[in-house]
């Protein structure tokens, strides 16, 4: 049996005229616009929820990659690579930004690092570099320390938000959300 190329499939060909008419009527049944009104009420809420989930995922990804960057860059201080190579603040910031899942330009422009070292752990400065409720890089320090010093590496990255709701979760007075990461360790004798 040969089937022409544009033939009606067998199960559909067996549907009676009455069944086809009722099927057409089913799809043309609602003419008062209730479905359009329901979509107009529910659609924006649904799209807003999708945006909220996407933004939360973006912030968690930025936070996790910042944590990895701080941990890996801190390892270079711990083993003495930063002290022996004379790594500058900008080079250290670039090292952290190489792990962050944002563009390098955005990360370098918005990342504030604070590296403090001391011979005892009690002497480390723990206050975040804020001035008038805003993240301020001019108040941060960069002192990777010497051999066997205690070192605290802190990094703060301001993320722009799509909604004021996310800005309310941050600690700043601006419409930004700040992710932060910190690690404390004792440098190896080098």
mmCIF file with all atom_site columns, C-alpha atoms in Angstrom, residues 54-163:
data_model
loop_
_atom_site.group_PDB
_atom_site.id
_atom_site.type_symbol
_atom_site.label_atom_id
_atom_site.label_alt_id
_atom_site.label_comp_id
_atom_site.label_asym_id
_atom_site.label_entity_id
_atom_site.label_seq_id
_atom_site.pdbx_PDB_ins_code
_atom_site.Cartn_x
_atom_site.Cartn_y
_atom_site.Cartn_z
_atom_site.occupancy
_atom_site.B_iso_or_equiv
_atom_site.pdbx_formal_charge
_atom_site.auth_seq_id
_atom_site.auth_comp_id
_atom_site.auth_asym_id
_atom_site.auth_atom_id
_atom_site.pdbx_PDB_model_num
ATOM 1   C CA . UNK A 1 54  ? 16.874 34.323 38.067 1.00 0.00 ? 54  UNK A CA 1
ATOM 2   C CA . UNK A 1 55  ? 18.244 37.250 40.077 1.00 0.00 ? 55  UNK A CA 1
ATOM 3   C CA . UNK A 1 56  ? 18.617 35.105 43.198 1.00 0.00 ? 56  UNK A CA 1
ATOM 4   C CA . UNK A 1 57  ? 20.518 32.514 41.157 1.00 0.00 ? 57  UNK A CA 1
ATOM 5   C CA . UNK A 1 58  ? 22.747 35.237 39.738 1.00 0.00 ? 58  UNK A CA 1
ATOM 6   C CA . UNK A 1 59  ? 23.557 36.489 43.241 1.00 0.00 ? 59  UNK A CA 1
ATOM 7   C CA . UNK A 1 60  ? 24.273 33.001 44.570 1.00 0.00 ? 60  UNK A CA 1
ATOM 8   C CA . UNK A 1 61  ? 26.557 32.310 41.601 1.00 0.00 ? 61  UNK A CA 1
ATOM 9   C CA . UNK A 1 62  ? 28.424 35.591 42.145 1.00 0.00 ? 62  UNK A CA 1
ATOM 10  C CA . UNK A 1 63  ? 28.735 34.825 45.856 1.00 0.00 ? 63  UNK A CA 1
ATOM 11  C CA . UNK A 1 64  ? 30.040 31.292 45.307 1.00 0.00 ? 64  UNK A CA 1
ATOM 12  C CA . UNK A 1 65  ? 32.589 32.332 42.698 1.00 0.00 ? 65  UNK A CA 1
ATOM 13  C CA . UNK A 1 66  ? 33.752 35.267 44.849 1.00 0.00 ? 66  UNK A CA 1
ATOM 14  C CA . UNK A 1 67  ? 34.269 32.823 47.719 1.00 0.00 ? 67  UNK A CA 1
ATOM 15  C CA . UNK A 1 68  ? 36.369 30.607 45.465 1.00 0.00 ? 68  UNK A CA 1
ATOM 16  C CA . UNK A 1 69  ? 38.404 33.585 44.240 1.00 0.00 ? 69  UNK A CA 1
ATOM 17  C CA . UNK A 1 70  ? 39.152 34.777 47.777 1.00 0.00 ? 70  UNK A CA 1
ATOM 18  C CA . UNK A 1 71  ? 40.132 31.283 48.862 1.00 0.00 ? 71  UNK A CA 1
ATOM 19  C CA . UNK A 1 72  ? 42.474 30.776 45.889 1.00 0.00 ? 72  UNK A CA 1
ATOM 20  C CA . UNK A 1 73  ? 44.034 34.258 46.126 1.00 0.00 ? 73  UNK A CA 1
ATOM 21  C CA . UNK A 1 74  ? 44.441 33.802 49.890 1.00 0.00 ? 74  UNK A CA 1
ATOM 22  C CA . UNK A 1 75  ? 46.358 30.623 49.221 1.00 0.00 ? 75  UNK A CA 1
ATOM 23  C CA . UNK A 1 76  ? 48.962 32.684 47.338 1.00 0.00 ? 76  UNK A CA 1
ATOM 24  C CA . UNK A 1 77  ? 49.428 34.870 50.423 1.00 0.00 ? 77  UNK A CA 1
ATOM 25  C CA . UNK A 1 78  ? 49.580 31.830 52.704 1.00 0.00 ? 78  UNK A CA 1
ATOM 26  C CA . UNK A 1 79  ? 52.461 30.186 50.850 1.00 0.00 ? 79  UNK A CA 1
ATOM 27  C CA . UNK A 1 80  ? 54.400 33.430 50.350 1.00 0.00 ? 80  UNK A CA 1
ATOM 28  C CA . UNK A 1 81  ? 53.939 33.945 46.594 1.00 0.00 ? 81  UNK A CA 1
ATOM 29  C CA . UNK A 1 82  ? 52.459 37.418 47.095 1.00 0.00 ? 82  UNK A CA 1
ATOM 30  C CA . UNK A 1 83  ? 55.261 38.591 49.402 1.00 0.00 ? 83  UNK A CA 1
ATOM 31  C CA . UNK A 1 84  ? 58.110 37.230 47.272 1.00 0.00 ? 84  UNK A CA 1
ATOM 32  C CA . UNK A 1 85  ? 56.649 38.463 43.968 1.00 0.00 ? 85  UNK A CA 1
ATOM 33  C CA . UNK A 1 86  ? 55.701 41.881 45.339 1.00 0.00 ? 86  UNK A CA 1
ATOM 34  C CA . UNK A 1 87  ? 52.099 41.554 44.177 1.00 0.00 ? 87  UNK A CA 1
ATOM 35  C CA . UNK A 1 88  ? 50.253 44.875 44.183 1.00 0.00 ? 88  UNK A CA 1
ATOM 36  C CA . UNK A 1 89  ? 46.662 45.512 45.272 1.00 0.00 ? 89  UNK A CA 1
ATOM 37  C CA . UNK A 1 90  ? 45.484 45.676 41.644 1.00 0.00 ? 90  UNK A CA 1
ATOM 38  C CA . UNK A 1 91  ? 47.226 42.419 40.755 1.00 0.00 ? 91  UNK A CA 1
ATOM 39  C CA . UNK A 1 92  ? 45.666 40.746 43.787 1.00 0.00 ? 92  UNK A CA 1
ATOM 40  C CA . UNK A 1 93  ? 42.258 42.112 42.786 1.00 0.00 ? 93  UNK A CA 1
ATOM 41  C CA . UNK A 1 94  ? 42.771 40.725 39.257 1.00 0.00 ? 94  UNK A CA 1
ATOM 42  C CA . UNK A 1 95  ? 43.595 37.332 40.775 1.00 0.00 ? 95  UNK A CA 1
ATOM 43  C CA . UNK A 1 96  ? 40.278 37.282 42.660 1.00 0.00 ? 96  UNK A CA 1
ATOM 44  C CA . UNK A 1 97  ? 38.334 38.555 39.629 1.00 0.00 ? 97  UNK A CA 1
ATOM 45  C CA . UNK A 1 98  ? 39.709 35.760 37.455 1.00 0.00 ? 98  UNK A CA 1
ATOM 46  C CA . UNK A 1 99  ? 37.481 33.370 39.431 1.00 0.00 ? 99  UNK A CA 1
ATOM 47  C CA . UNK A 1 100 ? 34.342 35.527 39.630 1.00 0.00 ? 100 UNK A CA 1
ATOM 48  C CA . UNK A 1 101 ? 31.680 34.651 37.063 1.00 0.00 ? 101 UNK A CA 1
ATOM 49  C CA . UNK A 1 102 ? 31.133 38.282 36.008 1.00 0.00 ? 102 UNK A CA 1
ATOM 50  C CA . UNK A 1 103 ? 32.979 40.275 33.380 1.00 0.00 ? 103 UNK A CA 1
ATOM 51  C CA . UNK A 1 104 ? 36.493 41.199 34.451 1.00 0.00 ? 104 UNK A CA 1
ATOM 52  C CA . UNK A 1 105 ? 35.870 44.912 33.865 1.00 0.00 ? 105 UNK A CA 1
ATOM 53  C CA . UNK A 1 106 ? 32.785 44.928 36.098 1.00 0.00 ? 106 UNK A CA 1
ATOM 54  C CA . UNK A 1 107 ? 34.514 42.913 38.813 1.00 0.00 ? 107 UNK A CA 1
ATOM 55  C CA . UNK A 1 108 ? 37.653 45.065 38.887 1.00 0.00 ? 108 UNK A CA 1
ATOM 56  C CA . UNK A 1 109 ? 35.591 48.271 38.967 1.00 0.00 ? 109 UNK A CA 1
ATOM 57  C CA . UNK A 1 110 ? 33.260 47.140 41.790 1.00 0.00 ? 110 UNK A CA 1
ATOM 58  C CA . UNK A 1 111 ? 35.421 44.839 43.913 1.00 0.00 ? 111 UNK A CA 1
ATOM 59  C CA . UNK A 1 112 ? 36.782 46.210 47.184 1.00 0.00 ? 112 UNK A CA 1
ATOM 60  C CA . UNK A 1 113 ? 39.464 44.122 48.883 1.00 0.00 ? 113 UNK A CA 1
ATOM 61  C CA . UNK A 1 114 ? 40.717 44.481 52.417 1.00 0.00 ? 114 UNK A CA 1
ATOM 62  C CA . UNK A 1 115 ? 43.834 42.495 53.347 1.00 0.00 ? 115 UNK A CA 1
ATOM 63  C CA . UNK A 1 116 ? 45.068 42.883 56.901 1.00 0.00 ? 116 UNK A CA 1
ATOM 64  C CA . UNK A 1 117 ? 47.854 41.066 58.714 1.00 0.00 ? 117 UNK A CA 1
ATOM 65  C CA . UNK A 1 118 ? 49.070 40.996 62.289 1.00 0.00 ? 118 UNK A CA 1
ATOM 66  C CA . UNK A 1 119 ? 51.376 38.875 64.460 1.00 0.00 ? 119 UNK A CA 1
ATOM 67  C CA . UNK A 1 120 ? 48.407 37.875 66.667 1.00 0.00 ? 120 UNK A CA 1
ATOM 68  C CA . UNK A 1 121 ? 44.888 37.078 65.616 1.00 0.00 ? 121 UNK A CA 1
ATOM 69  C CA . UNK A 1 122 ? 43.408 39.567 68.088 1.00 0.00 ? 122 UNK A CA 1
ATOM 70  C CA . UNK A 1 123 ? 45.077 42.469 66.257 1.00 0.00 ? 123 UNK A CA 1
ATOM 71  C CA . UNK A 1 124 ? 43.285 41.834 62.945 1.00 0.00 ? 124 UNK A CA 1
ATOM 72  C CA . UNK A 1 125 ? 40.828 44.522 61.847 1.00 0.00 ? 125 UNK A CA 1
ATOM 73  C CA . UNK A 1 126 ? 37.379 43.044 61.201 1.00 0.00 ? 126 UNK A CA 1
ATOM 74  C CA . UNK A 1 127 ? 35.332 46.163 60.366 1.00 0.00 ? 127 UNK A CA 1
ATOM 75  C CA . UNK A 1 128 ? 34.079 46.301 56.758 1.00 0.00 ? 128 UNK A CA 1
ATOM 76  C CA . UNK A 1 129 ? 35.237 49.261 54.629 1.00 0.00 ? 129 UNK A CA 1
ATOM 77  C CA . UNK A 1 130 ? 32.021 51.323 54.685 1.00 0.00 ? 130 UNK A CA 1
ATOM 78  C CA . UNK A 1 131 ? 31.806 55.096 54.793 1.00 0.00 ? 131 UNK A CA 1
ATOM 79  C CA . UNK A 1 132 ? 28.409 56.791 55.242 1.00 0.00 ? 132 UNK A CA 1
ATOM 80  C CA . UNK A 1 133 ? 26.630 53.504 54.536 1.00 0.00 ? 133 UNK A CA 1
ATOM 81  C CA . UNK A 1 134 ? 28.380 52.994 51.197 1.00 0.00 ? 134 UNK A CA 1
ATOM 82  C CA . UNK A 1 135 ? 31.140 50.582 50.282 1.00 0.00 ? 135 UNK A CA 1
ATOM 83  C CA . UNK A 1 136 ? 34.336 52.628 50.095 1.00 0.00 ? 136 UNK A CA 1
ATOM 84  C CA . UNK A 1 137 ? 37.609 51.234 48.805 1.00 0.00 ? 137 UNK A CA 1
ATOM 85  C CA . UNK A 1 138 ? 39.621 54.193 50.069 1.00 0.00 ? 138 UNK A CA 1
ATOM 86  C CA . UNK A 1 139 ? 39.239 53.018 53.676 1.00 0.00 ? 139 UNK A CA 1
ATOM 87  C CA . UNK A 1 140 ? 40.451 49.483 52.963 1.00 0.00 ? 140 UNK A CA 1
ATOM 88  C CA . UNK A 1 141 ? 43.971 48.237 53.597 1.00 0.00 ? 141 UNK A CA 1
ATOM 89  C CA . UNK A 1 142 ? 46.349 46.003 51.677 1.00 0.00 ? 142 UNK A CA 1
ATOM 90  C CA . UNK A 1 143 ? 48.953 44.402 53.904 1.00 0.00 ? 143 UNK A CA 1
ATOM 91  C CA . UNK A 1 144 ? 49.647 40.761 52.958 1.00 0.00 ? 144 UNK A CA 1
ATOM 92  C CA . UNK A 1 145 ? 52.039 40.431 55.894 1.00 0.00 ? 145 UNK A CA 1
ATOM 93  C CA . UNK A 1 146 ? 55.206 38.524 56.539 1.00 0.00 ? 146 UNK A CA 1
ATOM 94  C CA . UNK A 1 147 ? 56.086 34.949 57.338 1.00 0.00 ? 147 UNK A CA 1
ATOM 95  C CA . UNK A 1 148 ? 53.934 33.328 60.063 1.00 0.00 ? 148 UNK A CA 1
ATOM 96  C CA . UNK A 1 149 ? 51.554 36.322 60.323 1.00 0.00 ? 149 UNK A CA 1
ATOM 97  C CA . UNK A 1 150 ? 47.819 35.981 60.743 1.00 0.00 ? 150 UNK A CA 1
ATOM 98  C CA . UNK A 1 151 ? 46.083 37.311 57.637 1.00 0.00 ? 151 UNK A CA 1
ATOM 99  C CA . UNK A 1 152 ? 42.454 38.217 56.997 1.00 0.00 ? 152 UNK A CA 1
ATOM 100 C CA . UNK A 1 153 ? 41.397 38.617 53.359 1.00 0.00 ? 153 UNK A CA 1
ATOM 101 C CA . UNK A 1 154 ? 37.998 40.250 52.834 1.00 0.00 ? 154 UNK A CA 1
ATOM 102 C CA . UNK A 1 155 ? 36.366 41.001 49.487 1.00 0.00 ? 155 UNK A CA 1
ATOM 103 C CA . UNK A 1 156 ? 33.161 42.929 48.822 1.00 0.00 ? 156 UNK A CA 1
ATOM 104 C CA . UNK A 1 157 ? 31.454 43.026 45.435 1.00 0.00 ? 157 UNK A CA 1
ATOM 105 C CA . UNK A 1 158 ? 28.514 45.348 44.780 1.00 0.00 ? 158 UNK A CA 1
ATOM 106 C CA . UNK A 1 159 ? 25.975 43.955 42.346 1.00 0.00 ? 159 UNK A CA 1
ATOM 107 C CA . UNK A 1 160 ? 23.406 46.113 40.636 1.00 0.00 ? 160 UNK A CA 1
ATOM 108 C CA . UNK A 1 161 ? 19.867 44.852 41.171 1.00 0.00 ? 161 UNK A CA 1
ATOM 109 C CA . UNK A 1 162 ? 16.754 44.753 39.028 1.00 0.00 ? 162 UNK A CA 1
ATOM 110 C CA . UNK A 1 163 ? 14.460 45.502 41.920 1.00 0.00 ? 163 UNK A CA 1
#
